[in-house]
Amino acid sequence: MRATLSTQAGYWRLPIALRWQLVLLGAAVVGLIVVSNGFLRESLQADRGRVAQETEQREQLELLRDVQKAVRDYRLWLIEAAAQGQLNPLPTSSAWLEQARTTLDANLDKLATFDAVAAAEVRRATAGLDGVASRALQARDANGGGAAQQQLRAAGQRLARVDATLEQRVADQRAAVEAVAGSAVQVTDRAIERSWWTMLGASAVAIVLVLLILQSTLPALRKTIDAIDELVRGHFEAPLPPIARDELGEVARGLRNFRDNARQLEVLATTDALTELGTRLEMQQVLDKCLDEMRDGRVAAALLFMDLDQFKSVNDALGHSAGDRYLQEVARRLRRALPHVALISRISGDEFGVLIRELADTDGIREVSERAVRAIADAFSHNCLLEGQPVAISASIGIAIAQRDGWSGDVLLARAEAAMYAAKGDGRGQHRYYDPAMTDGVRDQLAIGGALRRAIADNNLRMVFQPIVDATTLELVGAEALVRWTDPELGVVNPERFVPIAEETQIIVELGEWVMHAVGKQLAQWREAGLSLCPVAVNIGARHFADHSLLQTLTDVLGSYSLPPDALELEITESAVVRNPERSIELMHAIRARGVRLSLDDFGTGYSSLAYLQRFPLDKLKVDQSFVKRVAESADSDNIVAATIGLAQRLGLTTVGEGVESHAVLRRLQAHQCDLIQGYFTGRPMPAEDFSEWLVAQRQPDSIAV
């Protein structure tokens, strides 16, 4: 029911002309089908009459043949009887004669039902034959067969004439049957021919009407298809077909709605709702178009990538609403300061892009860029008022020159952004032009980071151990575990190269866990070999120290390798603990509660906060090698080292001097009463096999008994 209603509703939405054409098409087809059916019905009725007639004719033919056969059988008896001169070869001749006559009479009765004339003729011809036959039989018995033979021959001749008559009637009947059959074939052929021509006419009319319908609908359909193609290509100004009361009109209405929605989406995608500037998408589109024009040598272009220096502080201090007003004020000042640039857009967050397009060469566009930077600086030179407070505006700007620095919008944006980060590294309010070295480091970082992660997963790192000895007796009291890496493609990768990259990403956590398990496994092997263990220090990166998995990893290493807690020592840096001092202190107490010692590494190179130093639950303080190496030649370094050692001793911390490479440095550390030393002077980092010899040779009193 719903399908019927839908079809009716669809029909009444068609144009009037098209509806009339469809009605005419249907009427013509139905009329021709009716005519064709009439012809076929007439043919079928004629066929049924002719079939009945042919059946009757064939029945008559069969009866004539039966009568003819009976006559011939009768004649045969007479001829043979006459030929033989006696009737002895036909036993019980009277009985046979009666049977032949009975059969003939029965067939003549049937024949009389549809051909009384023929039946009457046969009856007359055969009348008296029974008497002739009987008398012939009696004569045979009385006076011999001569007279009987003559009588029988005469009877046979009469039957021959009857047989000839019947033969003619059979031939006439056969001709009548064939005539009826031929007539039926002719009538059927004529009916089929007329039906074929009728259907051909119906098809021709249908084709003509379909062509008329297509002629009226194809132009509108073509316009609709062209409009769809233009809309798909993003040409929203293309003409659309008129809205009519038909299915194509519904399509046209849908296309108009689609175009209006697409325009709105395009506006949303290319216009920032907050600042009413362009978006990153619009910047990419305009950049690509500008670069196409540059291939013809007509223009030069530069992209300024700008990042606000204080936006996060504004958001944190005054709230996001104030931050939005701050961005709006920046956009207003940029539009006012740069009225003639190709495009100003808000790339994301607090990042803005300025596209400069001029009829100039590379040197000329650089000069125009400098003028734009000065205009931006002038526009930002006055504070803006937010929540009743004056807030300064400053930005770091990276500049990429089109064609020289990139031939695509994405590449140019990325390189201008890299230059911006370089400018931000130089300080606030600076600008830098892109240099390939800015992205070479990023590519190197990506390559090393990926290879390092594979090396950790494939267990392709190795550990070395550097001895830590008593500064007075030079006896072995511990070691620092250091990781080394040789990559199949990169070769030997220096720790100063891959550790900072790992520290910038989550890889440092994976690396730290691998090192802790490797050290735990090596300590277990030394213990199984019967060697005395000394504490081995493991460096913990800042990200690893802040990760919640550190304490669990430490517990797993001690438990998995059945190590005493004082077999491990964790080295952390000042930068790792001052990021979140309260959590750091809580974590350090938890580590100390497990019996693991803590060392503060590279003291003096970071914050060096004495307030935090007295709160941290530390065991050792390692004086950075940048001071230790110069104690013998620099009075300032010597005084710093002496003060650091004195401070640590007053706080109850064991001091370790790093980077001891000469006897003179050793003497100065001994003079300042440094507890332990570490450096090339006492031992370079060595593989576990070589360090095992130290464990065998040294009989230090501080060795760990297990």
PDB file of N, CA and C in Angstrom, residues 161-250:
ATOM      1  N   ARG A 161     -16.354 -53.578 -58.593  1.00  0.00           N
ATOM      2  CA  ARG A 161     -16.863 -52.242 -58.901  1.00  0.00           C
ATOM      3  C   ARG A 161     -17.131 -51.433 -57.624  1.00  0.00           C
ATOM      4  N   VAL A 162     -17.645 -52.192 -56.602  1.00  0.00           N
ATOM      5  CA  VAL A 162     -17.853 -51.509 -55.297  1.00  0.00           C
ATOM      6  C   VAL A 162     -16.524 -51.036 -54.720  1.00  0.00           C
ATOM      7  N   ASP A 163     -15.486 -51.861 -54.801  1.00  0.00           N
ATOM      8  CA  ASP A 163     -14.147 -51.511 -54.261  1.00  0.00           C
ATOM      9  C   ASP A 163     -13.591 -50.296 -54.967  1.00  0.00           C
ATOM     10  N   ALA A 164     -13.796 -50.248 -56.302  1.00  0.00           N
ATOM     11  CA  ALA A 164     -13.299 -49.079 -57.048  1.00  0.00           C
ATOM     12  C   ALA A 164     -14.012 -47.817 -56.594  1.00  0.00           C
ATOM     13  N   THR A 165     -15.340 -47.970 -56.411  1.00  0.00           N
ATOM     14  CA  THR A 165     -16.096 -46.800 -55.928  1.00  0.00           C
ATOM     15  C   THR A 165     -15.584 -46.339 -54.555  1.00  0.00           C
ATOM     16  N   LEU A 166     -15.379 -47.332 -53.677  1.00  0.00           N
ATOM     17  CA  LEU A 166     -14.869 -46.989 -52.327  1.00  0.00           C
ATOM     18  C   LEU A 166     -13.470 -46.374 -52.395  1.00  0.00           C
ATOM     19  N   GLU A 167     -12.615 -46.863 -53.280  1.00  0.00           N
ATOM     20  CA  GLU A 167     -11.255 -46.324 -53.425  1.00  0.00           C
ATOM     21  C   GLU A 167     -11.317 -44.853 -53.802  1.00  0.00           C
ATOM     22  N   GLN A 168     -12.286 -44.558 -54.724  1.00  0.00           N
ATOM     23  CA  GLN A 168     -12.436 -43.158 -55.123  1.00  0.00           C
ATOM     24  C   GLN A 168     -12.910 -42.306 -53.941  1.00  0.00           C
ATOM     25  N   ARG A 169     -13.853 -42.873 -53.165  1.00  0.00           N
ATOM     26  CA  ARG A 169     -14.339 -42.119 -52.008  1.00  0.00           C
ATOM     27  C   ARG A 169     -13.238 -41.938 -50.971  1.00  0.00           C
ATOM     28  N   VAL A 170     -12.361 -42.940 -50.784  1.00  0.00           N
ATOM     29  CA  VAL A 170     -11.223 -42.805 -49.834  1.00  0.00           C
ATOM     30  C   VAL A 170     -10.277 -41.722 -50.297  1.00  0.00           C
ATOM     31  N   ALA A 171      -9.977 -41.720 -51.617  1.00  0.00           N
ATOM     32  CA  ALA A 171      -9.071 -40.683 -52.144  1.00  0.00           C
ATOM     33  C   ALA A 171      -9.673 -39.303 -51.953  1.00  0.00           C
ATOM     34  N   ASP A 172     -11.013 -39.183 -52.212  1.00  0.00           N
ATOM     35  CA  ASP A 172     -11.658 -37.873 -52.010  1.00  0.00           C
ATOM     36  C   ASP A 172     -11.605 -37.444 -50.539  1.00  0.00           C
ATOM     37  N   GLN A 173     -11.827 -38.435 -49.648  1.00  0.00           N
ATOM     38  CA  GLN A 173     -11.803 -38.103 -48.200  1.00  0.00           C
ATOM     39  C   GLN A 173     -10.408 -37.685 -47.752  1.00  0.00           C
ATOM     40  N   ARG A 174      -9.357 -38.370 -48.287  1.00  0.00           N
ATOM     41  CA  ARG A 174      -7.976 -38.011 -47.929  1.00  0.00           C
ATOM     42  C   ARG A 174      -7.665 -36.603 -48.405  1.00  0.00           C
ATOM     43  N   ALA A 175      -8.117 -36.277 -49.611  1.00  0.00           N
ATOM     44  CA  ALA A 175      -7.900 -34.921 -50.128  1.00  0.00           C
ATOM     45  C   ALA A 175      -8.613 -33.892 -49.261  1.00  0.00           C
ATOM     46  N   ALA A 176      -9.814 -34.246 -48.778  1.00  0.00           N
ATOM     47  CA  ALA A 176     -10.548 -33.323 -47.905  1.00  0.00           C
ATOM     48  C   ALA A 176      -9.795 -33.085 -46.589  1.00  0.00           C
ATOM     49  N   VAL A 177      -9.226 -34.165 -46.018  1.00  0.00           N
ATOM     50  CA  VAL A 177      -8.446 -34.028 -44.762  1.00  0.00           C
ATOM     51  C   VAL A 177      -7.244 -33.128 -44.970  1.00  0.00           C
ATOM     52  N   GLU A 178      -6.525 -33.366 -46.077  1.00  0.00           N
ATOM     53  CA  GLU A 178      -5.345 -32.547 -46.350  1.00  0.00           C
ATOM     54  C   GLU A 178      -5.730 -31.091 -46.603  1.00  0.00           C
ATOM     55  N   ALA A 179      -6.869 -30.882 -47.243  1.00  0.00           N
ATOM     56  CA  ALA A 179      -7.316 -29.510 -47.494  1.00  0.00           C
ATOM     57  C   ALA A 179      -7.624 -28.799 -46.182  1.00  0.00           C
ATOM     58  N   VAL A 180      -8.294 -29.520 -45.258  1.00  0.00           N
ATOM     59  CA  VAL A 180      -8.587 -28.918 -43.945  1.00  0.00           C
ATOM     60  C   VAL A 180      -7.299 -28.566 -43.211  1.00  0.00           C
ATOM     61  N   ALA A 181      -6.330 -29.500 -43.226  1.00  0.00           N
ATOM     62  CA  ALA A 181      -5.040 -29.243 -42.535  1.00  0.00           C
ATOM     63  C   ALA A 181      -4.314 -28.060 -43.157  1.00  0.00           C
ATOM     64  N   GLY A 182      -4.256 -27.987 -44.474  1.00  0.00           N
ATOM     65  CA  GLY A 182      -3.581 -26.867 -45.143  1.00  0.00           C
ATOM     66  C   GLY A 182      -4.238 -25.548 -44.831  1.00  0.00           C
ATOM     67  N   SER A 183      -5.570 -25.552 -44.830  1.00  0.00           N
ATOM     68  CA  SER A 183      -6.287 -24.318 -44.500  1.00  0.00           C
ATOM     69  C   SER A 183      -5.966 -23.863 -43.087  1.00  0.00           C
ATOM     70  N   ALA A 184      -5.865 -24.822 -42.162  1.00  0.00           N
ATOM     71  CA  ALA A 184      -5.534 -24.471 -40.765  1.00  0.00           C
ATOM     72  C   ALA A 184      -4.156 -23.835 -40.678  1.00  0.00           C
ATOM     73  N   VAL A 185      -3.194 -24.372 -41.407  1.00  0.00           N
ATOM     74  CA  VAL A 185      -1.832 -23.813 -41.394  1.00  0.00           C
ATOM     75  C   VAL A 185      -1.840 -22.399 -41.946  1.00  0.00           C
ATOM     76  N   GLN A 186      -2.576 -22.197 -43.060  1.00  0.00           N
ATOM     77  CA  GLN A 186      -2.612 -20.859 -43.661  1.00  0.00           C
ATOM     78  C   GLN A 186      -3.234 -19.844 -42.702  1.00  0.00           C
ATOM     79  N   VAL A 187      -4.321 -20.254 -42.062  1.00  0.00           N
ATOM     80  CA  VAL A 187      -4.975 -19.327 -41.123  1.00  0.00           C
ATOM     81  C   VAL A 187      -4.054 -19.009 -39.954  1.00  0.00           C
ATOM     82  N   THR A 188      -3.386 -20.023 -39.436  1.00  0.00           N
ATOM     83  CA  THR A 188      -2.457 -19.802 -38.319  1.00  0.00           C
ATOM     84  C   THR A 188      -1.322 -18.892 -38.726  1.00  0.00           C
ATOM     85  N   ASP A 189      -0.769 -19.114 -39.909  1.00  0.00           N
ATOM     86  CA  ASP A 189       0.326 -18.263 -40.380  1.00  0.00           C
ATOM     87  C   ASP A 189      -0.128 -16.814 -40.509  1.00  0.00           C
ATOM     88  N   ARG A 190      -1.356 -16.642 -41.064  1.00  0.00           N
ATOM     89  CA  ARG A 190      -1.863 -15.271 -41.201  1.00  0.00           C
ATOM     90  C   ARG A 190      -2.057 -14.609 -39.833  1.00  0.00           C
ATOM     91  N   ALA A 191      -2.556 -15.398 -38.864  1.00  0.00           N
ATOM     92  CA  ALA A 191      -2.766 -14.840 -37.517  1.00  0.00           C
ATOM     93  C   ALA A 191      -1.433 -14.458 -36.872  1.00  0.00           C
ATOM     94  N   ILE A 192      -0.449 -15.324 -37.026  1.00  0.00           N
ATOM     95  CA  ILE A 192       0.870 -15.029 -36.458  1.00  0.00           C
ATOM     96  C   ILE A 192       1.477 -13.800 -37.118  1.00  0.00           C
ATOM     97  N   GLU A 193       1.323 -13.735 -38.447  1.00  0.00           N
ATOM     98  CA  GLU A 193       1.867 -12.582 -39.164  1.00  0.00           C
ATOM     99  C   GLU A 193       1.201 -11.292 -38.705  1.00  0.00           C
ATOM    100  N   ARG A 194      -0.130 -11.323 -38.592  1.00  0.00           N
ATOM    101  CA  ARG A 194      -0.834 -10.124 -38.143  1.00  0.00           C
ATOM    102  C   ARG A 194      -0.434  -9.752 -36.715  1.00  0.00           C
ATOM    103  N   SER A 195      -0.268 -10.763 -35.835  1.00  0.00           N
ATOM    104  CA  SER A 195       0.164 -10.477 -34.459  1.00  0.00           C
ATOM    105  C   SER A 195       1.568  -9.888 -34.440  1.00  0.00           C
ATOM    106  N   TRP A 196       2.440 -10.414 -35.293  1.00  0.00           N
ATOM    107  CA  TRP A 196       3.823  -9.904 -35.342  1.00  0.00           C
ATOM    108  C   TRP A 196       3.847  -8.447 -35.767  1.00  0.00           C
ATOM    109  N   TRP A 197       3.073  -8.142 -36.831  1.00  0.00           N
ATOM    110  CA  TRP A 197       3.026  -6.746 -37.280  1.00  0.00           C
ATOM    111  C   TRP A 197       2.410  -5.846 -36.222  1.00  0.00           C
ATOM    112  N   THR A 198       1.434  -6.399 -35.515  1.00  0.00           N
ATOM    113  CA  THR A 198       0.822  -5.602 -34.441  1.00  0.00           C
ATOM    114  C   THR A 198       1.837  -5.288 -33.337  1.00  0.00           C
ATOM    115  N   MET A 199       2.589  -6.303 -32.881  1.00  0.00           N
ATOM    116  CA  MET A 199       3.604  -6.087 -31.845  1.00  0.00           C
ATOM    117  C   MET A 199       4.710  -5.170 -32.333  1.00  0.00           C
ATOM    118  N   LEU A 200       5.077  -5.317 -33.615  1.00  0.00           N
ATOM    119  CA  LEU A 200       6.083  -4.423 -34.179  1.00  0.00           C
ATOM    120  C   LEU A 200       5.589  -2.980 -34.150  1.00  0.00           C
ATOM    121  N   GLY A 201       4.328  -2.801 -34.485  1.00  0.00           N
ATOM    122  CA  GLY A 201       3.770  -1.459 -34.424  1.00  0.00           C
ATOM    123  C   GLY A 201       3.748  -0.921 -33.008  1.00  0.00           C
ATOM    124  N   ALA A 202       3.372  -1.797 -32.055  1.00  0.00           N
ATOM    125  CA  ALA A 202       3.374  -1.377 -30.647  1.00  0.00           C
ATOM    126  C   ALA A 202       4.770  -0.959 -30.201  1.00  0.00           C
ATOM    127  N   SER A 203       5.780  -1.738 -30.606  1.00  0.00           N
ATOM    128  CA  SER A 203       7.160  -1.399 -30.236  1.00  0.00           C
ATOM    129  C   SER A 203       7.584  -0.081 -30.856  1.00  0.00           C
ATOM    130  N   ALA A 204       7.206   0.120 -32.122  1.00  0.00           N
ATOM    131  CA  ALA A 204       7.571   1.372 -32.791  1.00  0.00           C
ATOM    132  C   ALA A 204       6.928   2.567 -32.101  1.00  0.00           C
ATOM    133  N   VAL A 205       5.653   2.427 -31.757  1.00  0.00           N
ATOM    134  CA  VAL A 205       4.970   3.520 -31.059  1.00  0.00           C
ATOM    135  C   VAL A 205       5.621   3.780 -29.704  1.00  0.00           C
ATOM    136  N   ALA A 206       5.937   2.686 -28.981  1.00  0.00           N
ATOM    137  CA  ALA A 206       6.582   2.844 -27.676  1.00  0.00           C
ATOM    138  C   ALA A 206       7.927   3.542 -27.811  1.00  0.00           C
ATOM    139  N   ILE A 207       8.713   3.150 -28.824  1.00  0.00           N
ATOM    140  CA  ILE A 207      10.025   3.765 -29.022  1.00  0.00           C
ATOM    141  C   ILE A 207       9.879   5.250 -29.326  1.00  0.00           C
ATOM    142  N   VAL A 208       8.924   5.571 -30.167  1.00  0.00           N
ATOM    143  CA  VAL A 208       8.717   6.983 -30.512  1.00  0.00           C
ATOM    144  C   VAL A 208       8.337   7.790 -29.279  1.00  0.00           C
ATOM    145  N   LEU A 209       7.408   7.235 -28.498  1.00  0.00           N
ATOM    146  CA  LEU A 209       6.987   7.955 -27.292  1.00  0.00           C
ATOM    147  C   LEU A 209       8.123   8.075 -26.275  1.00  0.00           C
ATOM    148  N   VAL A 210       8.937   7.000 -26.133  1.00  0.00           N
ATOM    149  CA  VAL A 210      10.089   7.067 -25.221  1.00  0.00           C
ATOM    150  C   VAL A 210      11.072   8.133 -25.681  1.00  0.00           C
ATOM    151  N   LEU A 211      11.300   8.193 -26.996  1.00  0.00           N
ATOM    152  CA  LEU A 211      12.202   9.228 -27.515  1.00  0.00           C
ATOM    153  C   LEU A 211      11.647  10.626 -27.243  1.00  0.00           C
ATOM    154  N   LEU A 212      10.338  10.782 -27.379  1.00  0.00           N
ATOM    155  CA  LEU A 212       9.728  12.070 -27.064  1.00  0.00           C
ATOM    156  C   LEU A 212       9.895  12.417 -25.590  1.00  0.00           C
ATOM    157  N   ILE A 213       9.710  11.392 -24.735  1.00  0.00           N
ATOM    158  CA  ILE A 213       9.879  11.628 -23.297  1.00  0.00           C
ATOM    159  C   ILE A 213      11.323  12.006 -22.979  1.00  0.00           C
ATOM    160  N   LEU A 214      12.267  11.254 -23.568  1.00  0.00           N
ATOM    161  CA  LEU A 214      13.681  11.554 -23.321  1.00  0.00           C
ATOM    162  C   LEU A 214      14.045  12.940 -23.834  1.00  0.00           C
ATOM    163  N   GLN A 215      13.465  13.289 -24.970  1.00  0.00           N
ATOM    164  CA  GLN A 215      13.759  14.605 -25.531  1.00  0.00           C
ATOM    165  C   GLN A 215      13.310  15.717 -24.586  1.00  0.00           C
ATOM    166  N   SER A 216      12.235  15.461 -23.869  1.00  0.00           N
ATOM    167  CA  SER A 216      11.739  16.484 -22.959  1.00  0.00           C
ATOM    168  C   SER A 216      12.444  16.462 -21.611  1.00  0.00           C
ATOM    169  N   THR A 217      13.020  15.313 -21.216  1.00  0.00           N
ATOM    170  CA  THR A 217      13.643  15.207 -19.887  1.00  0.00           C
ATOM    171  C   THR A 217      15.161  15.280 -19.919  1.00  0.00           C
ATOM    172  N   LEU A 218      15.790  14.900 -21.039  1.00  0.00           N
ATOM    173  CA  LEU A 218      17.256  14.869 -21.071  1.00  0.00           C
ATOM    174  C   LEU A 218      17.904  16.229 -20.823  1.00  0.00           C
ATOM    175  N   PRO A 219      17.423  17.305 -21.393  1.00  0.00           N
ATOM    176  CA  PRO A 219      18.076  18.598 -21.107  1.00  0.00           C
ATOM    177  C   PRO A 219      18.098  18.923 -19.614  1.00  0.00           C
ATOM    178  N   ALA A 220      16.960  18.708 -18.928  1.00  0.00           N
ATOM    179  CA  ALA A 220      16.938  18.969 -17.489  1.00  0.00           C
ATOM    180  C   ALA A 220      17.862  18.017 -16.737  1.00  0.00           C
ATOM    181  N   LEU A 221      17.880  16.752 -17.190  1.00  0.00           N
ATOM    182  CA  LEU A 221      18.770  15.786 -16.553  1.00  0.00           C
ATOM    183  C   LEU A 221      20.232  16.158 -16.779  1.00  0.00           C
ATOM    184  N   ARG A 222      20.554  16.623 -17.992  1.00  0.00           N
ATOM    185  CA  ARG A 222      21.926  17.039 -18.302  1.00  0.00           C
ATOM    186  C   ARG A 222      22.350  18.227 -17.437  1.00  0.00           C
ATOM    187  N   LYS A 223      21.439  19.174 -17.277  1.00  0.00           N
ATOM    188  CA  LYS A 223      21.730  20.325 -16.415  1.00  0.00           C
ATOM    189  C   LYS A 223      21.960  19.881 -14.970  1.00  0.00           C
ATOM    190  N   THR A 224      21.163  18.936 -14.527  1.00  0.00           N
ATOM    191  CA  THR A 224      21.311  18.442 -13.156  1.00  0.00           C
ATOM    192  C   THR A 224      22.655  17.764 -12.959  1.00  0.00           C
ATOM    193  N   ILE A 225      23.040  16.923 -13.929  1.00  0.00           N
ATOM    194  CA  ILE A 225      24.329  16.227 -13.832  1.00  0.00           C
ATOM    195  C   ILE A 225      25.481  17.221 -13.869  1.00  0.00           C
ATOM    196  N   ASP A 226      25.403  18.204 -14.747  1.00  0.00           N
ATOM    197  CA  ASP A 226      26.462  19.231 -14.809  1.00  0.00           C
ATOM    198  C   ASP A 226      26.556  19.998 -13.501  1.00  0.00           C
ATOM    199  N   ALA A 227      25.407  20.308 -12.909  1.00  0.00           N
ATOM    200  CA  ALA A 227      25.412  21.034 -11.641  1.00  0.00           C
ATOM    201  C   ALA A 227      26.053  20.204 -10.536  1.00  0.00           C
ATOM    202  N   ILE A 228      25.731  18.900 -10.504  1.00  0.00           N
ATOM    203  CA  ILE A 228      26.344  18.013  -9.501  1.00  0.00           C
ATOM    204  C   ILE A 228      27.855  17.967  -9.687  1.00  0.00           C
ATOM    205  N   ASP A 229      28.303  17.870 -10.938  1.00  0.00           N
ATOM    206  CA  ASP A 229      29.741  17.818 -11.221  1.00  0.00           C
ATOM    207  C   ASP A 229      30.433  19.093 -10.751  1.00  0.00           C
ATOM    208  N   GLU A 230      29.828  20.228 -10.994  1.00  0.00           N
ATOM    209  CA  GLU A 230      30.431  21.495 -10.572  1.00  0.00           C
ATOM    210  C   GLU A 230      30.477  21.608  -9.049  1.00  0.00           C
ATOM    211  N   LEU A 231      29.416  21.162  -8.392  1.00  0.00           N
ATOM    212  CA  LEU A 231      29.401  21.225  -6.932  1.00  0.00           C
ATOM    213  C   LEU A 231      30.453  20.310  -6.324  1.00  0.00           C
ATOM    214  N   VAL A 232      30.625  19.124  -6.915  1.00  0.00           N
ATOM    215  CA  VAL A 232      31.655  18.204  -6.416  1.00  0.00           C
ATOM    216  C   VAL A 232      33.041  18.833  -6.540  1.00  0.00           C
ATOM    217  N   ARG A 233      33.258  19.603  -7.593  1.00  0.00           N
ATOM    218  CA  ARG A 233      34.546  20.265  -7.783  1.00  0.00           C
ATOM    219  C   ARG A 233      34.713  21.502  -6.905  1.00  0.00           C
ATOM    220  N   GLY A 234      33.675  21.845  -6.162  1.00  0.00           N
ATOM    221  CA  GLY A 234      33.771  23.007  -5.295  1.00  0.00           C
ATOM    222  C   GLY A 234      33.399  24.313  -5.948  1.00  0.00           C
ATOM    223  N   HIS A 235      32.816  24.264  -7.151  1.00  0.00           N
ATOM    224  CA  HIS A 235      32.390  25.484  -7.839  1.00  0.00           C
ATOM    225  C   HIS A 235      30.943  25.785  -7.434  1.00  0.00           C
ATOM    226  N   PHE A 236      30.801  26.493  -6.318  1.00  0.00           N
ATOM    227  CA  PHE A 236      29.474  26.714  -5.763  1.00  0.00           C
ATOM    228  C   PHE A 236      28.702  27.829  -6.472  1.00  0.00           C
ATOM    229  N   GLU A 237      29.338  28.514  -7.409  1.00  0.00           N
ATOM    230  CA  GLU A 237      28.648  29.564  -8.156  1.00  0.00           C
ATOM    231  C   GLU A 237      28.058  29.041  -9.462  1.00  0.00           C
ATOM    232  N   ALA A 238      28.201  27.778  -9.746  1.00  0.00           N
ATOM    233  CA  ALA A 238      27.675  27.203 -10.983  1.00  0.00           C
ATOM    234  C   ALA A 238      26.152  27.275 -10.983  1.00  0.00           C
ATOM    235  N   PRO A 239      25.529  27.504 -12.179  1.00  0.00           N
ATOM    236  CA  PRO A 239      24.060  27.577 -12.242  1.00  0.00           C
ATOM    237  C   PRO A 239      23.425  26.227 -11.932  1.00  0.00           C
ATOM    238  N   LEU A 240      22.299  26.265 -11.254  1.00  0.00           N
ATOM    239  CA  LEU A 240      21.570  25.056 -10.897  1.00  0.00           C
ATOM    240  C   LEU A 240      20.287  24.968 -11.715  1.00  0.00           C
ATOM    241  N   PRO A 241      19.760  23.774 -11.952  1.00  0.00           N
ATOM    242  CA  PRO A 241      18.513  23.624 -12.708  1.00  0.00           C
ATOM    243  C   PRO A 241      17.343  24.213 -11.933  1.00  0.00           C
ATOM    244  N   PRO A 242      16.298  24.662 -12.633  1.00  0.00           N
ATOM    245  CA  PRO A 242      15.136  25.235 -11.943  1.00  0.00           C
ATOM    246  C   PRO A 242      14.410  24.178 -11.121  1.00  0.00           C
ATOM    247  N   ILE A 243      13.730  24.651 -10.103  1.00  0.00           N
ATOM    248  CA  ILE A 243      12.976  23.750  -9.230  1.00  0.00           C
ATOM    249  C   ILE A 243      11.578  23.560  -9.817  1.00  0.00           C
ATOM    250  N   ALA A 244      11.295  22.375 -10.330  1.00  0.00           N
ATOM    251  CA  ALA A 244       9.990  22.057 -10.898  1.00  0.00           C
ATOM    252  C   ALA A 244       9.268  21.059  -9.990  1.00  0.00           C
ATOM    253  N   ARG A 245       7.981  20.833 -10.308  1.00  0.00           N
ATOM    254  CA  ARG A 245       7.209  19.890  -9.500  1.00  0.00           C
ATOM    255  C   ARG A 245       7.387  18.472 -10.034  1.00  0.00           C
ATOM    256  N   ASP A 246       8.582  17.995  -9.985  1.00  0.00           N
ATOM    257  CA  ASP A 246       8.875  16.642 -10.430  1.00  0.00           C
ATOM    258  C   ASP A 246      10.080  16.144  -9.656  1.00  0.00           C
ATOM    259  N   GLU A 247      10.507  14.913 -10.027  1.00  0.00           N
ATOM    260  CA  GLU A 247      11.635  14.315  -9.332  1.00  0.00           C
ATOM    261  C   GLU A 247      12.911  15.130  -9.529  1.00  0.00           C
ATOM    262  N   LEU A 248      13.134  15.626 -10.748  1.00  0.00           N
ATOM    263  CA  LEU A 248      14.314  16.452 -11.002  1.00  0.00           C
ATOM    264  C   LEU A 248      14.239  17.743 -10.195  1.00  0.00           C
ATOM    265  N   GLY A 249      13.027  18.229  -9.984  1.00  0.00           N
ATOM    266  CA  GLY A 249      12.877  19.406  -9.141  1.00  0.00           C
ATOM    267  C   GLY A 249      13.288  19.123  -7.712  1.00  0.00           C
ATOM    268  N   GLU A 250      12.951  17.921  -7.235  1.00  0.00           N
ATOM    269  CA  GLU A 250      13.407  17.532  -5.890  1.00  0.00           C
ATOM    270  C   GLU A 250      14.927  17.480  -5.829  1.00  0.00           C
TER     271      GLU A 250
END
